[in-house]
PDB file of C-alpha atoms in Angstrom:
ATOM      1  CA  UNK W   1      80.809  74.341  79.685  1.00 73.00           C
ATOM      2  CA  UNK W   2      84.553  74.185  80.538  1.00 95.00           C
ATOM      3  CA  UNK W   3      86.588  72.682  83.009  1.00 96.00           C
ATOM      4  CA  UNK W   4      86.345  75.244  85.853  1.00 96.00           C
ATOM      5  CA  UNK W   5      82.270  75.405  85.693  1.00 96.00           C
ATOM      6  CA  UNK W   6      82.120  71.332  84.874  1.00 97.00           C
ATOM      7  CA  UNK W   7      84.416  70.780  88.728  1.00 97.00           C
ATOM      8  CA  UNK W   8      81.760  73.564  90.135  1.00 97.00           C
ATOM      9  CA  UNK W   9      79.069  71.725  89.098  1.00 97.00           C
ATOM     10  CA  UNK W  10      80.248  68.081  89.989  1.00 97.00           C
ATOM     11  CA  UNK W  11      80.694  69.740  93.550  1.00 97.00           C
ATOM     12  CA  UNK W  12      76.943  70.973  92.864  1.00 97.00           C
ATOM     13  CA  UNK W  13      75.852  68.180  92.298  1.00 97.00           C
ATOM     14  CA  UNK W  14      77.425  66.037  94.943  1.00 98.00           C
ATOM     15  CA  UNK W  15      76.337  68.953  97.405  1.00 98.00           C
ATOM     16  CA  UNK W  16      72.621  68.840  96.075  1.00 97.00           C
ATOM     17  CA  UNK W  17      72.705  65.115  96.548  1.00 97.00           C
ATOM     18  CA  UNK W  18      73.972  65.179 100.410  1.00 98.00           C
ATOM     19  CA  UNK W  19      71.374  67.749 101.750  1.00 98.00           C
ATOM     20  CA  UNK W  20      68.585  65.500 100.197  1.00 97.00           C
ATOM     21  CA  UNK W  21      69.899  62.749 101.818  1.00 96.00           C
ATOM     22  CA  UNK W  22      69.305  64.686 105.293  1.00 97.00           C
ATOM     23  CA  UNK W  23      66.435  66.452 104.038  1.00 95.00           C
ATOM     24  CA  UNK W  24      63.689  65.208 105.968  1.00 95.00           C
ATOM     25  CA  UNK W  25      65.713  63.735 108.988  1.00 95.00           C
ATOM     26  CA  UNK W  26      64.432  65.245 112.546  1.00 94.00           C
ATOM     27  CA  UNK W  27      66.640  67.230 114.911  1.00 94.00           C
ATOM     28  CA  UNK W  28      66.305  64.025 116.958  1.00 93.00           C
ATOM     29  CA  UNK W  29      67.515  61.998 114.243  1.00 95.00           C
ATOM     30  CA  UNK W  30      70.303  63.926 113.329  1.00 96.00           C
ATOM     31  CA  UNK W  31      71.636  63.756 117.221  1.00 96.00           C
ATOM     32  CA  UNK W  32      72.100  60.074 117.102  1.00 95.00           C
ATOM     33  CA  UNK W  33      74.461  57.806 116.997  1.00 93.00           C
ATOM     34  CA  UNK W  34      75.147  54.014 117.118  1.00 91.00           C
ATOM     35  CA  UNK W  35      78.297  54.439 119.352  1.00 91.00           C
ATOM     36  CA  UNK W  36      80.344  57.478 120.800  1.00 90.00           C
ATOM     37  CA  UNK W  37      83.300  57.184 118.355  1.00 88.00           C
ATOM     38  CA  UNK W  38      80.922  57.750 115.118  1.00 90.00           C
ATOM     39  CA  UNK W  39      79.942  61.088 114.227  1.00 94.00           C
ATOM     40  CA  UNK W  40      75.907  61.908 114.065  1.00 96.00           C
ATOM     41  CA  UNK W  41      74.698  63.535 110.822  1.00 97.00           C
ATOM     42  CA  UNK W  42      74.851  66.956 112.677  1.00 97.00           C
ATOM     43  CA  UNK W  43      78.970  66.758 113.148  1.00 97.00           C
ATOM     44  CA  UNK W  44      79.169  65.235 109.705  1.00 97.00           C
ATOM     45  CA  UNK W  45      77.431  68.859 108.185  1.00 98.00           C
ATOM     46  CA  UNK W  46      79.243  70.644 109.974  1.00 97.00           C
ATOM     47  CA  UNK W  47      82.172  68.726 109.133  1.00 97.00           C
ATOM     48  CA  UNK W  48      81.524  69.308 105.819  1.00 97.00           C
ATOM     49  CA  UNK W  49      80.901  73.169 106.234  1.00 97.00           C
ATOM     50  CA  UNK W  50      84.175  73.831 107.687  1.00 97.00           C
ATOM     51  CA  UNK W  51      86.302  71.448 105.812  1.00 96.00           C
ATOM     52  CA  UNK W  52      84.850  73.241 102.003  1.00 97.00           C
ATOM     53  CA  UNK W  53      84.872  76.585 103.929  1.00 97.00           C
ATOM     54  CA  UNK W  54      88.438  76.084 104.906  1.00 95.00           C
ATOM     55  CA  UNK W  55      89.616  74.393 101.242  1.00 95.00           C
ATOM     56  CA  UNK W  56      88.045  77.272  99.180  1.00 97.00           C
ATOM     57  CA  UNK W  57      89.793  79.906 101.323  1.00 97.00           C
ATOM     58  CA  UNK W  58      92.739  78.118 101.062  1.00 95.00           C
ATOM     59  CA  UNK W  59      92.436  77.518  97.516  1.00 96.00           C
ATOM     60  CA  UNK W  60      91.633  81.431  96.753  1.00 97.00           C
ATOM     61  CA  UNK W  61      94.205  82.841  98.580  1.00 96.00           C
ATOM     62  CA  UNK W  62      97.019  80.850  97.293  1.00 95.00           C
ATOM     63  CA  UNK W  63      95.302  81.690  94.310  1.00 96.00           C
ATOM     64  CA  UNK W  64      96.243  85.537  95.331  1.00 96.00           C
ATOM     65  CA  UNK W  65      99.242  84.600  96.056  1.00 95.00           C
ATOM     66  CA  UNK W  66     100.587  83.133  92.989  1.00 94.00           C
ATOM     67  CA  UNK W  67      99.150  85.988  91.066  1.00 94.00           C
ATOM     68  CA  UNK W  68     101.105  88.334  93.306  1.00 93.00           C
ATOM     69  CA  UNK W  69     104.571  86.549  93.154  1.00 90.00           C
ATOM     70  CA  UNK W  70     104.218  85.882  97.141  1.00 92.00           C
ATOM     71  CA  UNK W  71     104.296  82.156  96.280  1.00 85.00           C
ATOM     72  CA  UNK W  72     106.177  80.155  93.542  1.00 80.00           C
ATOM     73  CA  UNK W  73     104.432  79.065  90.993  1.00 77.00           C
ATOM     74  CA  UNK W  74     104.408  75.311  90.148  1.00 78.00           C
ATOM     75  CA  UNK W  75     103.299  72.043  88.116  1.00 76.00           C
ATOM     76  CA  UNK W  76     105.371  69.783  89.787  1.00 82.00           C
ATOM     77  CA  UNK W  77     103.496  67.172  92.319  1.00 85.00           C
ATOM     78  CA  UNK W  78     104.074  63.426  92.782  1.00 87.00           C
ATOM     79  CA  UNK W  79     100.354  63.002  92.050  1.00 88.00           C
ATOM     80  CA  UNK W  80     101.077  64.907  89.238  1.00 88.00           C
ATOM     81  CA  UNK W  81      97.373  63.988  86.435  1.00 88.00           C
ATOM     82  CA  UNK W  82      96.124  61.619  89.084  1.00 89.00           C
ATOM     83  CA  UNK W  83      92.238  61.662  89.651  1.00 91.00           C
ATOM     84  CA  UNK W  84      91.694  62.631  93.298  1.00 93.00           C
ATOM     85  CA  UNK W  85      90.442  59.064  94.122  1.00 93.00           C
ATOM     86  CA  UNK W  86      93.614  57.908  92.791  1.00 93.00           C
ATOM     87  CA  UNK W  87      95.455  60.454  95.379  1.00 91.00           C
ATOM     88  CA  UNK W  88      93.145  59.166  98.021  1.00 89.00           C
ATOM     89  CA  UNK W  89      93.677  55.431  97.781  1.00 91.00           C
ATOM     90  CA  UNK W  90      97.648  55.872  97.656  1.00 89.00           C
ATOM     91  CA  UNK W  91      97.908  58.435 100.405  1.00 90.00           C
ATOM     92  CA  UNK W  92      94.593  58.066 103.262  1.00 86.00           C
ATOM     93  CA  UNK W  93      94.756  55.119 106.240  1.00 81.00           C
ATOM     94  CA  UNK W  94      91.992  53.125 106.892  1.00 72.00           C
ATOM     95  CA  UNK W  95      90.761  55.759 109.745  1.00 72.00           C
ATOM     96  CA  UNK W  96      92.504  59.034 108.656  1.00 69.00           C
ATOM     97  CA  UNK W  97      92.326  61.485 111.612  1.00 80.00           C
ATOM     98  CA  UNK W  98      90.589  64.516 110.702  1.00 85.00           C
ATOM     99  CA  UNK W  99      92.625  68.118 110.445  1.00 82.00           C
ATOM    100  CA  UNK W 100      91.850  70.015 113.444  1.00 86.00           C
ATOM    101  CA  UNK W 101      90.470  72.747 110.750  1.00 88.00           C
ATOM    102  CA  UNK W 102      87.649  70.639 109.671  1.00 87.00           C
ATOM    103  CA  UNK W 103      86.386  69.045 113.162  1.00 88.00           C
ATOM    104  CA  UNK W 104      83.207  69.042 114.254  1.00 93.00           C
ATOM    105  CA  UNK W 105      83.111  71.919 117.290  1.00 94.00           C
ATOM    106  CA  UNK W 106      80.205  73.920 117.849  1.00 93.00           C
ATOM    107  CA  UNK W 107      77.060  71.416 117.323  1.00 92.00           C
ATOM    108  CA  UNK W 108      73.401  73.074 117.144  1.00 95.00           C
ATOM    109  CA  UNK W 109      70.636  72.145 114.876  1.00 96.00           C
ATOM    110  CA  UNK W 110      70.824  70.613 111.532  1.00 97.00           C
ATOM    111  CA  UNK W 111      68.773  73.189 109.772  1.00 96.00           C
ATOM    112  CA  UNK W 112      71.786  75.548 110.481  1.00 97.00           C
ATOM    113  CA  UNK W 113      74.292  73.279 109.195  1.00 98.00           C
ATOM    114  CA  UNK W 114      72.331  72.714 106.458  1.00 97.00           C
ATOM    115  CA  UNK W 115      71.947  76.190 105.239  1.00 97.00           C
ATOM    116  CA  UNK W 116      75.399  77.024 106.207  1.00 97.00           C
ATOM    117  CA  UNK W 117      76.506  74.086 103.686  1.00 98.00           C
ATOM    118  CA  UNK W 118      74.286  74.934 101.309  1.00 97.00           C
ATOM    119  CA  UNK W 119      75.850  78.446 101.115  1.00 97.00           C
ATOM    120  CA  UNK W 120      79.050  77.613 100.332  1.00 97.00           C
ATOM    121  CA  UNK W 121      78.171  77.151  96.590  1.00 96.00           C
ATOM    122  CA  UNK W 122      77.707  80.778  95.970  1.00 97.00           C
ATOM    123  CA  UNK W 123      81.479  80.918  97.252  1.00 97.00           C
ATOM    124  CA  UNK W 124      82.775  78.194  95.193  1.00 97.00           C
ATOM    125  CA  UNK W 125      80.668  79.693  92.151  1.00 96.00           C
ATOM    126  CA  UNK W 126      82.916  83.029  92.808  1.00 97.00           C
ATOM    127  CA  UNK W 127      85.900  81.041  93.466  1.00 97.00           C
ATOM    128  CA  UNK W 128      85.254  79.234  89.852  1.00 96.00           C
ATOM    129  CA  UNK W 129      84.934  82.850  88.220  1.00 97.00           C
ATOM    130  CA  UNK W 130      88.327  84.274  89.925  1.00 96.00           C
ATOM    131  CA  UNK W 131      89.845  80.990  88.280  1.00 97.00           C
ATOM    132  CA  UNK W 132      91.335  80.542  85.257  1.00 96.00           C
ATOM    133  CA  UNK W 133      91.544  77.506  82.788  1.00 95.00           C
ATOM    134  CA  UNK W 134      95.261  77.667  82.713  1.00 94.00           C
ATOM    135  CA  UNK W 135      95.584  77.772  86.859  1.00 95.00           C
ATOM    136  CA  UNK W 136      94.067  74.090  87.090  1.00 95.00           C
ATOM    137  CA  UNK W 137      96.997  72.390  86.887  1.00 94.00           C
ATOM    138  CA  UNK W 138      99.219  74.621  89.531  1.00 92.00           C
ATOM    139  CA  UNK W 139      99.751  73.480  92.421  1.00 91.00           C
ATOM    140  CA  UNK W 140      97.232  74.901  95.701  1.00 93.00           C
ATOM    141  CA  UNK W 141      97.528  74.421  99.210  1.00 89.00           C
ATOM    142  CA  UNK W 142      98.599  71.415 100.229  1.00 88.00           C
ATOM    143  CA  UNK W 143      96.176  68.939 101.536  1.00 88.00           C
ATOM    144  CA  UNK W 144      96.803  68.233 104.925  1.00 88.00           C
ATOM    145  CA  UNK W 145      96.513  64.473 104.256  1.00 85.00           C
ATOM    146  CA  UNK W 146      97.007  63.869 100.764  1.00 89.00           C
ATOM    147  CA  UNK W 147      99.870  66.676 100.109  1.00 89.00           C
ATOM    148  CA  UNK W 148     100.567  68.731  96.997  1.00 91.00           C
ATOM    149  CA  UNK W 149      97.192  69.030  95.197  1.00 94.00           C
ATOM    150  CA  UNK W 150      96.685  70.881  91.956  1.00 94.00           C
ATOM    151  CA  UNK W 151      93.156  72.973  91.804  1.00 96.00           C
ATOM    152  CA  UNK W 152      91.848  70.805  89.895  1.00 96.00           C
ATOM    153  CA  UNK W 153      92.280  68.185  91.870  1.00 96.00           C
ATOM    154  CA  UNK W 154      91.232  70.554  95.289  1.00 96.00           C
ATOM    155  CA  UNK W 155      87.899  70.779  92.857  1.00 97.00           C
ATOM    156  CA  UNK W 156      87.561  67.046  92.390  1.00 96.00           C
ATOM    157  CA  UNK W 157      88.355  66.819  96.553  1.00 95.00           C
ATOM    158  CA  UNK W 158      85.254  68.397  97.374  1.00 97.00           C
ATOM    159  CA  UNK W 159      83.083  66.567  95.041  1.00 97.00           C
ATOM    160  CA  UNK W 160      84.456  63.854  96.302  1.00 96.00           C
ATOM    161  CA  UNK W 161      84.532  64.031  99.918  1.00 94.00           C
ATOM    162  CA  UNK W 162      80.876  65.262  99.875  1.00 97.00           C
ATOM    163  CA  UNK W 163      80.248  61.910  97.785  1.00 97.00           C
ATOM    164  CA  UNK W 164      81.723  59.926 100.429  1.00 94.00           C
ATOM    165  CA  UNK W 165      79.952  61.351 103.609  1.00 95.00           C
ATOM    166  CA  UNK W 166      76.553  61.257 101.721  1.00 97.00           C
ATOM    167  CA  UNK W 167      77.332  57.429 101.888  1.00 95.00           C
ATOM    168  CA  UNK W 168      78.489  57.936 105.858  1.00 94.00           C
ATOM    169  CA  UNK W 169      74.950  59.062 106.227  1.00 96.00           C
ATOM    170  CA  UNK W 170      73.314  56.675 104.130  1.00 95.00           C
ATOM    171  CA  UNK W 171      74.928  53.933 106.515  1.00 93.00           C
ATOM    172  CA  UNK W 172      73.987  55.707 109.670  1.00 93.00           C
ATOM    173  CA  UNK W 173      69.863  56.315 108.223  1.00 92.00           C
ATOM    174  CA  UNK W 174      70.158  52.429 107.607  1.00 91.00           C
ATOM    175  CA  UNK W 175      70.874  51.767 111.089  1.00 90.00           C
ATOM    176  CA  UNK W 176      68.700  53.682 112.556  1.00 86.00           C
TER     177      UNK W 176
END
């Protein structure tokens, strides 16, 4: 296994591990919340769904773009080899506002969050087989909070940021 399909299967995994989590949790379940500022496990999915949707895209199409000389090529970042938890701890606040992009908008049930989520992997998976070893260490779309990311550190992002909303949920089941 190398690099590329390792990342795409740590995301896999993570992904796997959040819609079990929320597997058996009722419509009326996933609606609730312990007080109007904290999202309910139906705004988290979708969360999720459009903050992966809108990564990969990004990801693929500066991808393109690099290919086709329409952006400049580069290793240089000042997280430069950093694990994306090390990124995360030196450039996220306590209660990092979420990019427009990625917010919670259109509601509905679970189950189609769920899915939806779920069907990202086949993207990734195609996103993973467009990339090459060599592009993991060039610089992709910037995050919009942590800045200049590499790909293989956008990879590691979405492992990691499904990771940490499986534990959102985890705290919000526990409460309920």
């Amino acid at each position: 296994m190398n690099t590329i399909q390792k990342l795409v299967q740590e995301v896999a995994t993570a992904r796997k591990l959040y819609l079990e989590q929320i597997e058996n949790v009722s419509e009326a379940q996933a609606k609730w919340k312990p007080d109007p500022e904290v999202w309910n496990i139906i705004e988290i999915t979708e969360h999720l769904f459009w903050a992966e949707q809108g990564g990969v895209f990004g990801m693929w199409k500066t991808l393109h773009a690099i290919r086709n000389g329409n952006i400049v090529l580069s290793y240089e970042s000042p997280h430069q080899d950093m694990s994306i938890e090390q990124v995360i701890e030196l450039t996220w606040q306590a209660k990092e506002k979420v990019p427009a992009v990625a917010v919670p908008r259109l509601g509905g049930p679970l189950s189609f969050w769920k899915t939806s989520l779920n069907s990202l992997q086949e993207v990734l998976h195609g996103f993973g087989d467009d990339l090459q070893e060599s592009d993991l260490r060039i610089q992709a779309q910037p995050h919009p909070i942590s800045g200049p990311l590499d790909f293989h550190q956008r990879l590691e992002f979405l492992r990691f940021h499904l990771n940490r909303h499986t534990d959102q949920v985890t705290q919000l089941l526990g409460k309920m």
